[in-house]
Coordinates of C-alpha atoms in Angstrom, one line a residue:
Chain A
M81 CA -0.4 0.3 0.1
A82 CA 1.4 3.2 -0.4
I83 CA 1.1 6.9 0.6
N84 CA -1.0 9.5 -2.1
T85 CA 2.4 11.0 -4.1
G86 CA 2.3 13.2 -6.8
V87 CA 2.8 16.7 -7.5
N88 CA 1.2 19.4 -6.3
E89 CA -0.1 21.8 -8.7
T90 CA 0.3 25.0 -6.9
G91 CA -2.8 26.4 -9.5
S92 CA -0.4 29.1 -10.5
S93 CA 3.1 29.6 -13.3
S94 CA 5.6 30.2 -10.7
L95 CA 5.9 28.2 -7.3
F96 CA 5.9 31.0 -5.1
L97 CA 2.6 32.4 -6.0
P98 CA 0.2 32.6 -3.7
E99 CA -3.6 32.3 -3.9
V100 CA -5.8 35.2 -2.2
A101 CA -7.5 33.9 0.8
T102 CA -9.7 35.2 3.6
L103 CA -9.8 34.7 7.4
I104 CA -13.6 33.6 8.6
D105 CA -12.8 33.1 12.2
K106 CA -10.5 32.7 14.7
R107 CA -10.7 32.2 18.4
E108 CA -8.2 31.7 21.2
M109 CA -6.7 27.9 22.4
T110 CA -4.4 28.3 24.5
D111 CA -2.3 31.7 25.9
V112 CA 0.1 30.5 22.6
D113 CA -2.2 28.4 20.4
S114 CA -5.0 30.0 18.4
F115 CA -7.4 28.1 15.7
F116 CA -8.3 29.7 12.3
T117 CA -10.8 29.7 9.4
F118 CA -9.8 30.2 6.1
K119 CA -11.2 30.3 2.5
L120 CA -9.8 30.1 -0.4
K121 CA -11.2 33.4 -2.7
N122 CA -11.0 31.5 -6.0
R123 CA -11.3 28.3 -5.3
P124 CA -11.8 24.7 -3.0
L125 CA -8.3 24.6 -1.1
G126 CA -8.9 20.6 -2.7
H127 CA -6.7 19.3 0.7
R128 CA -6.6 15.7 1.9
Y129 CA -6.6 14.3 4.8
G130 CA -2.9 15.3 6.7
Q131 CA -1.8 17.6 4.0
F132 CA -0.6 21.5 4.7
V133 CA -0.6 24.8 3.3
E134 CA 2.3 27.5 2.9
L135 CA 0.1 30.7 4.6
S136 CA 2.1 34.2 4.0
I137 CA 1.9 37.6 5.1
P138 CA 3.5 39.7 2.6
G139 CA 6.4 42.0 4.6
I140 CA 6.2 39.7 6.8
G141 CA 6.8 35.9 5.5
E142 CA 5.7 32.6 4.5
A143 CA 6.3 29.4 7.0
P144 CA 4.5 26.1 6.4
F145 CA 0.7 24.7 8.1
S146 CA -1.1 21.5 9.5
I147 CA -4.8 21.8 8.0
S148 CA -5.9 20.6 11.0
S149 CA -9.8 20.0 9.5
P150 CA -11.1 17.6 6.2
P151 CA -12.0 19.2 3.5
T152 CA -15.2 20.6 3.8
D153 CA -19.0 21.2 1.9
D154 CA -18.1 25.3 2.2
H155 CA -14.5 24.5 1.3
T156 CA -13.2 26.0 4.7
F157 CA -10.3 25.0 6.0
E158 CA -9.4 25.2 9.5
M159 CA -5.4 25.7 11.0
V160 CA -4.3 25.7 14.9
I161 CA -1.7 28.0 14.6
R162 CA 1.2 28.4 17.3
K163 CA 2.7 31.8 18.4
V164 CA 6.2 31.6 17.7
G165 CA 8.2 34.3 15.5
Q166 CA 6.9 37.4 13.3
V167 CA 5.2 35.1 10.4
T168 CA 2.8 33.3 13.0
A169 CA 3.1 36.8 15.3
A170 CA 1.5 38.5 12.4
I171 CA -1.2 35.6 11.4
H172 CA -1.8 35.9 14.8
S173 CA -3.0 39.6 14.8
L174 CA -5.7 39.5 12.1
S175 CA -9.1 39.6 12.2
P176 CA -11.7 38.0 10.0
G177 CA -11.8 39.3 7.5
D178 CA -8.0 40.0 6.2
V179 CA -6.7 38.2 3.8
V180 CA -3.6 35.6 4.0
G181 CA -1.6 34.2 1.3
I182 CA -2.0 30.8 0.4
R183 CA 0.5 27.8 -1.4
G184 CA -0.4 24.4 -1.6
P185 CA -2.0 22.4 -0.2
F186 CA 0.9 20.5 -0.4
G187 CA 2.5 17.4 0.7
T188 CA 1.6 13.3 0.9
S189 CA -2.0 12.4 3.4
F190 CA -3.4 10.0 5.7
P191 CA -4.9 7.0 3.8
M192 CA -8.0 7.4 4.9
E193 CA -9.6 5.3 2.6
D194 CA -7.0 2.9 2.4
L195 CA -7.9 2.2 6.0
K196 CA -11.1 1.9 5.7
G197 CA -12.5 -1.9 7.3
S198 CA -9.7 -1.9 9.4
S199 CA -9.3 -0.5 13.6
L200 CA -7.2 3.4 13.7
L201 CA -5.8 3.8 16.9
F202 CA -4.2 7.3 16.8
V203 CA -1.7 8.3 18.6
T204 CA -0.9 12.1 19.0
G205 CA 1.3 14.7 20.8
G206 CA 1.1 18.2 21.7
I207 CA 0.5 20.1 18.1
G208 CA 0.9 16.7 16.5
L209 CA -3.3 16.9 17.1
V210 CA -3.8 19.5 14.5
P211 CA -3.0 17.7 11.6
A212 CA -4.4 14.0 13.1
R213 CA -7.4 16.1 13.7
S214 CA -8.1 16.0 9.2
A215 CA -8.0 12.4 9.9
I216 CA -9.4 11.7 13.1
L217 CA -13.0 14.0 12.0
Y218 CA -12.6 11.8 8.8
A219 CA -13.3 8.7 10.4
L220 CA -15.9 9.8 13.4
N221 CA -17.6 11.5 10.1
N222 CA -17.4 8.0 8.5
R223 CA -17.7 6.3 12.0
G224 CA -19.3 2.8 10.2
A225 CA -16.3 2.1 8.0
Y226 CA -13.8 1.6 10.6
K227 CA -14.1 -0.7 12.8
D228 CA -12.4 0.1 16.6
I229 CA -11.2 3.3 16.7
T230 CA -9.0 4.8 19.2
I231 CA -7.6 8.2 20.2
L232 CA -4.5 8.9 22.5
F233 CA -3.3 12.6 23.1
G234 CA -1.3 13.6 25.2
C235 CA -0.2 17.3 26.0
R236 CA 3.0 18.9 28.5
D237 CA 0.5 20.1 30.6
P238 CA -3.3 21.2 31.0
G239 CA -2.9 24.4 29.6
Q240 CA -1.8 23.2 26.8
R241 CA -5.0 20.9 25.7
L242 CA -6.1 21.8 22.2
F243 CA -10.0 21.2 20.6
T244 CA -11.5 21.0 24.3
D245 CA -14.7 21.2 23.6
E246 CA -13.9 18.5 21.5
L247 CA -12.0 16.6 23.8
A248 CA -14.6 16.7 26.1
A249 CA -17.5 15.5 23.3
W250 CA -15.0 12.0 22.2
S251 CA -14.5 11.0 26.2
T252 CA -18.2 10.5 25.9
R253 CA -18.9 8.8 23.5
E254 CA -19.3 5.3 23.2
D255 CA -17.8 3.9 19.7
I256 CA -14.9 5.0 20.2
T257 CA -12.3 5.2 23.4
F258 CA -10.7 8.4 23.7
M259 CA -7.6 8.6 26.3
E260 CA -5.9 11.5 27.2
T261 CA -2.6 12.4 29.9
V262 CA -0.7 15.4 30.7
D263 CA 3.2 15.2 30.8
K264 CA 3.0 16.9 34.2
C265 CA 1.1 19.2 35.9
E266 CA 1.6 21.5 39.3
D267 CA -0.9 23.4 40.0
G268 CA -3.9 20.7 40.9
T269 CA -6.1 21.4 37.6
W270 CA -6.1 17.9 36.4
D271 CA -7.3 14.8 38.3
G272 CA -6.9 12.5 34.6
H273 CA -3.6 10.3 33.6
V274 CA 0.0 11.7 34.4
G275 CA 2.1 10.8 32.5
V276 CA 4.6 10.6 28.9
I277 CA 1.8 9.2 25.7
T278 CA 3.4 6.1 26.6
T279 CA 2.0 5.3 29.7
L280 CA -1.4 5.1 28.4
F281 CA -0.8 2.0 26.5
P282 CA -0.9 -0.6 29.5
N283 CA -4.6 0.9 30.1
L284 CA -5.8 -0.1 26.6
K285 CA -8.4 -2.2 25.7
A286 CA -6.7 -5.2 23.3
I287 CA -5.6 -4.3 20.2
D288 CA -5.9 -7.0 17.5
P289 CA -2.1 -6.4 16.0
T290 CA -3.2 -8.1 12.6
D291 CA -5.8 -4.9 12.3
T292 CA -5.0 -2.0 13.1
Y293 CA -3.5 0.7 12.0
A294 CA -1.3 3.7 14.1
I295 CA -1.4 6.7 13.1
I296 CA 1.5 9.0 14.9
V297 CA 2.3 13.0 15.3
G298 CA 3.1 14.7 17.8
P299 CA 6.6 16.2 19.1
P300 CA 10.1 14.9 17.1
V301 CA 10.7 12.8 20.7
M302 CA 7.6 10.7 20.3
Y303 CA 8.4 8.6 17.6
K304 CA 10.7 6.0 19.1
F305 CA 8.7 5.3 22.5
V306 CA 5.8 4.5 20.5
I307 CA 6.8 2.9 18.0
M308 CA 8.5 1.2 20.6
S309 CA 5.6 0.2 22.5
L310 CA 3.2 -0.7 18.9
H311 CA 5.8 -3.1 18.9
D312 CA 5.3 -4.9 22.3
M313 CA 1.8 -4.8 20.8
E314 CA 2.8 -6.4 17.8
I315 CA 2.1 -4.1 15.5
S316 CA 4.0 -4.5 12.2
D317 CA 6.0 -1.7 10.4
K318 CA 3.2 -1.7 6.9
R319 CA 0.7 -0.4 9.9
I320 CA 2.4 2.3 11.2
I321 CA 1.6 5.5 9.6
V322 CA 3.7 8.8 10.9
S323 CA 3.5 12.6 10.1
L324 CA 7.5 14.1 10.5
E325 CA 8.4 17.8 11.2
R326 CA 10.7 19.2 8.9
N327 CA 11.6 22.8 7.7
M328 CA 9.5 22.9 5.0
K329 CA 10.2 26.3 4.0
C330 CA 9.4 26.4 0.0
G331 CA 6.8 23.0 -0.2
V332 CA 8.0 22.2 -3.7
G333 CA 10.5 19.9 -3.6
K334 CA 13.6 22.3 -4.1
C335 CA 14.9 25.0 -1.4
G336 CA 16.1 21.1 0.7
H337 CA 15.8 22.0 4.2
C338 CA 13.3 19.2 4.7
Q339 CA 15.0 16.8 3.4
I340 CA 15.8 13.5 5.3
N341 CA 18.7 11.6 2.7
N342 CA 17.0 11.3 -0.8
L343 CA 13.3 11.7 0.6
Y344 CA 11.7 15.6 0.7
V345 CA 9.3 15.4 3.8
C346 CA 7.6 18.4 1.7
Q347 CA 6.5 16.0 -1.1
D348 CA 7.1 12.6 -0.7
G349 CA 6.3 13.0 3.0
P350 CA 4.7 14.6 5.5
V351 CA 3.2 11.2 6.2
F352 CA 4.7 7.4 5.5
Y353 CA 4.6 4.7 6.5
Y354 CA 7.0 3.7 9.5
D355 CA 7.6 0.6 7.2
D356 CA 9.2 3.3 4.2
I357 CA 11.7 4.6 6.0
K358 CA 13.0 3.0 8.7
L359 CA 15.9 2.4 7.2
L360 CA 16.7 5.9 6.6
K361 CA 18.6 7.0 9.7
E362 CA 17.8 10.4 10.6
A363 CA 13.9 10.3 10.3
I364 CA 12.7 9.0 13.7
Chain B
M790 CA 28.5 16.2 -33.4
D791 CA 30.1 18.4 -35.9
N792 CA 33.7 19.5 -35.2
V793 CA 35.5 23.2 -36.9
T794 CA 38.5 24.2 -36.2
I795 CA 38.8 28.4 -35.0
S796 CA 41.9 30.4 -33.8
K797 CA 42.1 31.6 -30.7
K798 CA 42.3 34.7 -32.6
D799 CA 39.1 34.9 -34.8
F800 CA 37.8 33.2 -31.8
L801 CA 38.8 36.6 -29.9
D802 CA 37.2 38.6 -32.8
F803 CA 33.8 36.9 -33.2
V804 CA 33.6 37.5 -29.6
E805 CA 34.3 41.1 -29.9
K806 CA 31.4 40.7 -32.7
K807 CA 29.1 39.2 -30.9
I808 CA 29.9 41.8 -27.5
Q809 CA 29.0 44.6 -29.8
E810 CA 25.7 43.3 -31.1
G811 CA 24.4 42.9 -27.7
D812 CA 21.8 40.5 -29.2
S813 CA 22.6 38.8 -25.3
K814 CA 24.8 39.3 -22.8
V815 CA 28.4 37.9 -22.5
I816 CA 29.9 36.8 -19.6
G817 CA 33.4 35.7 -19.5
V818 CA 36.3 34.4 -17.6
V819 CA 38.1 37.3 -16.1
G820 CA 41.0 37.8 -13.9
K821 CA 40.3 39.1 -10.3
G822 CA 44.1 39.6 -8.5
S823 CA 45.4 36.5 -9.0
S824 CA 42.2 34.5 -8.9
Y825 CA 38.9 34.1 -11.6
V826 CA 36.1 34.9 -11.9
F827 CA 32.6 34.9 -14.2
D828 CA 31.9 38.4 -15.1
R829 CA 29.8 40.5 -18.1
L830 CA 32.6 41.0 -21.1
E831 CA 33.0 44.6 -21.8
S832 CA 35.4 43.7 -24.6
S833 CA 36.6 40.7 -25.5
S834 CA 40.7 41.7 -24.7
R835 CA 39.2 40.9 -20.8
L836 CA 38.6 37.1 -21.6
C837 CA 40.8 34.8 -19.9
L838 CA 40.0 31.1 -20.4
D839 CA 43.7 30.4 -20.0
Y840 CA 42.6 29.2 -16.3
D841 CA 42.9 26.8 -13.3
V842 CA 39.7 27.5 -11.1
T843 CA 36.7 30.3 -10.6
I844 CA 36.3 30.6 -7.6
L845 CA 32.5 30.7 -7.7
P846 CA 30.7 28.8 -10.6
P847 CA 28.4 29.9 -13.5
K848 CA 25.2 28.3 -11.1
K849 CA 25.3 31.7 -10.0
Y850 CA 24.3 33.1 -13.5
F851 CA 20.9 30.8 -13.3
Q852 CA 20.3 31.0 -9.7
P853 CA 21.8 34.2 -8.1
P854 CA 22.8 34.3 -5.0
R855 CA 19.9 37.0 -4.5
E856 CA 16.9 36.5 -6.6
V857 CA 13.7 38.3 -6.5
L858 CA 10.7 36.0 -6.7
L859 CA 7.7 38.0 -6.2
R860 CA 6.9 41.9 -5.1
F861 CA 3.9 43.0 -3.8
I862 CA 2.4 45.7 -1.4
T863 CA 3.3 45.7 2.5
K864 CA 0.4 43.6 4.4
K865 CA -1.7 42.9 1.3
A866 CA -1.7 39.8 0.2
D867 CA -4.1 40.0 -3.0
S868 CA -1.1 42.1 -4.1
Y869 CA 1.6 40.1 -4.8
I870 CA 2.8 39.9 -8.7
T871 CA 5.4 36.9 -10.3
E872 CA 9.0 38.3 -11.3
N873 CA 11.2 36.1 -13.3
A874 CA 14.2 38.3 -14.8
N875 CA 16.7 37.0 -17.2
E876 CA 18.1 38.0 -19.9
P877 CA 19.7 36.7 -22.4
L878 CA 23.3 35.5 -22.0
T879 CA 26.0 33.9 -23.1
I880 CA 28.6 31.9 -21.4
I881 CA 32.3 31.5 -22.4
G882 CA 34.2 29.0 -20.8
I883 CA 32.4 27.0 -18.4
H884 CA 34.3 24.3 -17.9
Y885 CA 33.7 20.8 -18.6
Y886 CA 32.9 19.7 -14.6
D887 CA 30.8 22.6 -14.3
L888 CA 28.9 22.4 -17.3
A889 CA 28.5 18.3 -15.7
A890 CA 27.4 20.7 -12.1
I891 CA 24.6 22.3 -14.7
S892 CA 23.1 19.9 -16.2
L893 CA 22.5 18.4 -13.2
M894 CA 20.3 20.8 -11.9
D895 CA 18.9 21.5 -15.0
R896 CA 17.1 18.3 -13.3
A897 CA 16.7 18.8 -9.9
F898 CA 14.8 22.5 -10.6
S899 CA 12.5 20.5 -13.9
E900 CA 11.6 16.8 -12.1
G901 CA 8.4 17.3 -10.6
N902 CA 7.5 21.1 -10.4
R903 CA 9.3 23.4 -13.1
D904 CA 11.0 25.7 -11.0
E905 CA 10.3 28.4 -14.2
N906 CA 12.8 31.6 -12.5
Y907 CA 15.5 29.2 -12.6
L908 CA 14.4 27.4 -16.0
K909 CA 13.7 30.4 -18.5
K910 CA 17.3 31.8 -17.4
R911 CA 18.6 28.1 -18.6
E912 CA 16.6 28.8 -21.6
N913 CA 17.5 31.9 -21.8
S914 CA 21.5 30.7 -22.3
L915 CA 24.0 29.4 -24.5
L916 CA 26.8 28.0 -23.3
I917 CA 30.2 28.4 -24.2
G918 CA 32.3 25.1 -22.6
M919 CA 35.7 24.3 -22.4
Y920 CA 38.7 21.3 -21.2
P921 CA 40.6 23.9 -18.9
T922 CA 44.0 24.6 -19.7
Q923 CA 45.7 24.6 -16.6
A924 CA 46.0 22.1 -12.9
F925 CA 44.6 23.5 -10.1
K926 CA 45.8 21.6 -7.3
Y927 CA 42.5 19.9 -5.6
R928 CA 40.4 19.1 -9.1
F929 CA 39.5 15.7 -9.3
A930 CA 37.4 16.3 -11.5
G931 CA 38.2 13.3 -14.3
S932 CA 37.8 10.6 -11.1
V933 CA 33.7 11.7 -10.8
V934 CA 32.8 13.3 -14.4
K935 CA 31.9 10.1 -16.3
G936 CA 30.8 10.2 -20.5
V937 CA 27.7 12.7 -21.6
Q938 CA 27.3 14.9 -19.0
P939 CA 29.1 18.0 -19.5
Y940 CA 27.3 17.5 -23.1
K941 CA 23.8 17.6 -21.7
A942 CA 23.7 21.0 -21.0
A943 CA 26.5 22.9 -23.8
D944 CA 26.5 24.1 -26.7
L945 CA 29.2 24.2 -28.0
M946 CA 32.3 22.9 -26.5
L947 CA 36.4 24.5 -26.4
A948 CA 39.1 22.4 -27.3
D949 CA 42.6 24.1 -26.9
M950 CA 44.8 22.3 -29.5
G951 CA 48.0 23.7 -28.0
D952 CA 48.7 25.8 -31.6
G953 CA 46.9 28.7 -31.3
N954 CA 43.7 26.6 -32.4
Y955 CA 40.4 26.0 -30.5
T956 CA 38.6 22.6 -32.1
V957 CA 34.4 23.5 -31.7
E958 CA 32.4 20.6 -30.9
I959 CA 29.4 22.1 -31.8
V960 CA 26.5 20.2 -29.7
T961 CA 23.2 21.5 -30.4
E962 CA 21.8 23.5 -33.3
K963 CA 21.8 26.4 -31.1
G964 CA 25.3 27.0 -30.6
R965 CA 25.8 25.4 -34.6
A966 CA 23.8 29.3 -35.5
Y967 CA 25.5 31.3 -32.3
L968 CA 28.8 30.0 -34.1
S969 CA 28.0 31.0 -37.8
S970 CA 29.3 34.5 -38.3
A971 CA 33.2 33.2 -36.8
V972 CA 35.2 32.7 -38.9
Q973 CA 35.7 28.9 -39.4
K974 CA 38.2 26.2 -40.9
P975 CA 37.7 22.6 -41.5
F976 CA 38.2 20.4 -39.0
T977 CA 41.8 18.2 -40.1
Y978 CA 43.2 16.9 -37.0
S979 CA 42.6 13.3 -35.7
L980 CA 39.9 12.6 -33.3
E981 CA 42.9 11.0 -31.3
E982 CA 44.5 14.1 -31.1
L983 CA 41.0 16.4 -29.9
E984 CA 40.2 14.1 -27.5
N985 CA 45.0 14.0 -26.3
A986 CA 43.9 18.3 -26.5
K987 CA 41.1 17.4 -23.7
K988 CA 43.1 15.0 -21.3
R989 CA 46.2 17.8 -21.8
I990 CA 46.0 18.4 -17.9
K991 CA 45.8 16.1 -15.7
D992 CA 43.7 16.1 -12.3
D993 CA 46.5 16.5 -9.1
Q994 CA 43.8 14.1 -7.3
K995 CA 41.5 11.6 -8.2
I996 CA 38.8 10.2 -6.0
P997 CA 39.8 7.4 -3.7
V998 CA 36.6 5.2 -4.4
P999 CA 35.2 4.4 -7.6
I1000 CA 32.5 7.5 -7.8
E1001 CA 30.3 4.1 -8.7
M1002 CA 30.6 2.7 -5.8
S1003 CA 30.9 5.6 -2.8
P1004 CA 27.4 5.1 -2.5
D1005 CA 27.9 2.3 -1.1
F1006 CA 31.4 3.4 0.3
L1007 CA 29.2 5.8 2.0
V1008 CA 26.1 3.9 3.6
K1009 CA 28.3 1.2 4.5
N1010 CA 30.6 3.7 6.6
H1011 CA 27.7 6.0 8.0
G1012 CA 28.9 5.7 11.4
H1013 CA 32.4 5.9 11.0
P1014 CA 34.1 8.1 13.1
V1015 CA 35.8 10.4 10.4
W1016 CA 32.1 12.2 10.7
E1017 CA 32.8 13.1 14.4
V1018 CA 36.8 13.9 13.6
F1019 CA 36.0 15.8 10.4
G1020 CA 33.0 17.9 11.8
E1021 CA 34.5 19.0 15.1
K1022 CA 37.1 20.9 13.3
C1023 CA 34.2 22.3 10.8
Y1024 CA 33.6 25.8 11.6
S1025 CA 30.3 25.6 10.2
C1026 CA 31.1 28.2 7.7
G1027 CA 29.5 27.9 4.9
S1028 CA 32.3 28.1 2.4
C1029 CA 31.6 25.1 1.0
V1030 CA 28.5 24.7 0.0
L1031 CA 28.7 28.5 -1.2
V1032 CA 31.0 27.9 -3.8
C1033 CA 29.8 24.3 -5.0
P1034 CA 28.3 24.3 -9.0
T1035 CA 26.4 21.7 -7.8
C1036 CA 24.3 23.4 -4.3
Y1037 CA 21.2 25.0 -4.5
C1038 CA 19.6 25.0 -1.9
F1039 CA 18.1 28.3 -0.5
D1040 CA 15.7 30.6 2.1
V1041 CA 13.0 32.3 1.4
L1042 CA 13.0 36.3 2.9
D1043 CA 10.9 39.0 2.4
E1044 CA 12.5 42.1 2.3
V1045 CA 10.2 45.0 3.0
D1046 CA 11.6 48.8 0.4
L1047 CA 12.1 51.8 2.8
D1048 CA 8.7 53.2 2.3
L1049 CA 8.2 50.9 4.9
K1050 CA 4.9 50.1 2.0
N1051 CA 6.2 47.7 -0.9
G1052 CA 8.1 44.9 -0.4
K1053 CA 9.8 42.0 -2.3
R1054 CA 10.2 38.3 -2.0
I1055 CA 13.5 37.6 -2.5
R1056 CA 15.6 33.3 -2.6
V1057 CA 18.5 33.6 -1.6
W1058 CA 21.8 30.9 -1.2
D1059 CA 21.9 29.0 1.4
G1060 CA 23.3 25.9 2.9
C1061 CA 22.8 22.7 4.8
M1062 CA 26.4 22.6 6.8
L1063 CA 25.3 27.0 8.3
E1064 CA 23.5 26.1 11.9
N1065 CA 20.1 26.3 11.4
F1066 CA 18.9 25.2 7.8
A1067 CA 17.4 21.5 9.7
T1068 CA 15.7 23.3 12.1
C1069 CA 11.6 23.7 12.6
A1070 CA 9.1 26.6 14.4
G1071 CA 9.8 26.2 17.8
G1072 CA 13.4 25.7 17.8
H1073 CA 13.6 21.8 16.7
N1074 CA 17.3 21.2 14.9
F1075 CA 17.3 18.0 13.1
R1076 CA 20.6 18.3 12.7
K1077 CA 22.2 20.1 15.5
T1078 CA 26.0 18.3 15.7
K1079 CA 28.6 19.6 13.4
A1080 CA 28.8 16.2 13.0
A1081 CA 25.4 15.4 11.7
R1082 CA 26.1 17.9 9.0
F1083 CA 28.9 17.3 8.2
R1084 CA 27.1 13.5 6.8
H1085 CA 24.5 15.2 5.2
R1086 CA 26.7 17.3 2.9
I1087 CA 28.8 14.4 1.9
F1088 CA 25.7 11.6 1.9
R1089 CA 23.6 14.6 -0.1
K1090 CA 26.7 14.3 -2.8
G1091 CA 27.5 10.8 -2.4
V1092 CA 24.1 8.9 -1.6
N1093 CA 20.9 10.6 -2.0
L1094 CA 21.3 13.1 -5.0
P1095 CA 22.8 9.4 -7.2
L1096 CA 19.1 7.7 -6.0
K1097 CA 16.9 10.9 -6.5
Y1098 CA 18.6 12.2 -10.0
N1099 CA 20.6 9.0 -10.6
Y1100 CA 23.4 11.4 -10.5
Y1101 CA 26.6 11.9 -8.3
G1102 CA 26.2 15.6 -6.3
C1103 CA 30.0 16.1 -6.9
V1104 CA 31.7 17.1 -10.1
G1105 CA 35.0 17.5 -8.3
C1106 CA 35.9 20.6 -9.2
G1107 CA 37.8 20.6 -6.1
R1108 CA 36.2 24.4 -4.7
C1109 CA 35.4 23.3 -1.6
A1110 CA 38.7 22.0 -0.8
H1111 CA 40.4 25.2 -1.6
A1112 CA 37.7 27.5 0.0
C1113 CA 37.6 25.4 3.3
T1114 CA 39.0 27.3 6.2
S1115 CA 39.4 24.1 8.0
S1116 CA 40.5 21.5 5.6
I1117 CA 38.4 19.3 5.7
A1118 CA 35.5 19.9 3.1
G1119 CA 37.5 18.3 -0.1
P1120 CA 35.6 14.6 -0.6
V1121 CA 39.4 13.1 -1.2
K1122 CA 40.4 13.9 1.7
V1123 CA 37.0 12.4 3.3
L1124 CA 37.0 10.0 1.4
T1125 CA 40.8 8.7 1.7
Y1126 CA 40.2 9.9 5.5
I1127 CA 37.8 6.8 5.7
Q1128 CA 39.4 4.1 3.7
D1129 CA 43.1 4.5 5.8
N1130 CA 41.1 3.8 8.8
Q1131 CA 38.8 1.1 8.7

């Protein structure tokens, strides 16, 4: 089974010319993360689950951001953007109605169609929930197409939790398993599980390793430990799907910043079957 | 491929005529201090084809160190307009290994997504290559550039016959048309004499591992101490990638004009040996150590590009070895160290 690949259509003659998108909605999620809804002016974005766009504000700069929503009927697309630098600070200062530049969508996607009929185990950490959410929402919207759905989410502390309304709704659904954890909580505001995400694994009910696909998205440090836990559960590398973070500066496979050996994460990834990259020494 | 003979004097007269005609900007090799550079020719008298190596390869004409991609009005995302500055260009005297490098760049910028900013400049160019007439102590091109690779980029190819004449190999029809107004003599040398003229200068260095075996050799030595030993001495200055004819990585930046109203998105040369090349938002650096960056550069040349494009990413020009302040960058030195320390 292969991850969807192919040359990305940018819809313009220059690889670097953005299209105009309008900010539709914006709300704060944490001290540093805000949720944004955008819509392209002239066409639906046409993205798949787990892809990313290059978003720019002229004079400030351009940066890659994961799309957090599955394709929608109203052609809007959602992102959660963490304020860490100049570009993201400028995006945080936007108001609904403001316009930004968008290039993309770029990259490979979670093969949600191919996974139908199997069980899904999402293992998400921190802001990794953002791209994973596009696949999670698709799976939940098409609940009947999958067997068991398990979602694990971990973050540094309770203040870092994203999509809290949705997490609450997932935790009460009876047709899925949802568990979350925080690495630490020192102010007593959390009465849930505490520990890194792999400490949730012993609490999982039995998973059929021959019929489950694991989807992992999280900070770089998380992958190795999660994959070791999945190996303990006898899930094979062919059933482990990862989305990797790199500095995807140009998005079109030229600038070199996102290279892992001969792969360009912006084009060959960010979504990979672990089996395809496990021998690349710098991947995980 | 046809061959013709042109005397050196007639060739210079021809170049002068082309400069005066002004149909295309004429670039050639000229002296600069004790070195050589590619620069615009206002007169053929400045042209110096008897050179060892240029400081920078001619890639600067196709991927300029600083290139405007877009113009805009600050903070107005509906104001972006593309820019693709290019003009007809003739470049004279490109050594064969630099042509091989251009043929790799052509591939990198056309495969998958076509990068028109690069490709338009290439389409608008005519390249006149040549074989070296001076030795360069770091050069090992003869042991890595094989076959027709240089001819994939050249329009015309000069070989100094050592008797006041050039043999000109006519590689493309575009080259033939360009040359039509030159005073040409029939080609009366034997093919053996031509081959000897091409190989007149023997390289001072040779790659210690046959280039075809370098991917396996390097992969096998991924964990070799060489990366730590050499990486330790690296200043992360980026000189090696700056002067490399096959390095094309870039950064994209916004620049606001002094009026704070208008601005441009530019791309500038960047390089994997610089400390923060692989750093992501939030600060995680995927190649944090000098050893990891040093290995990446060599693997990029010897393993990754061959895997991706079926080309070796090194053409043996020796510029990196020459430019390196720590004397560690040259692939010959790296591979020799690995071989000597098995």
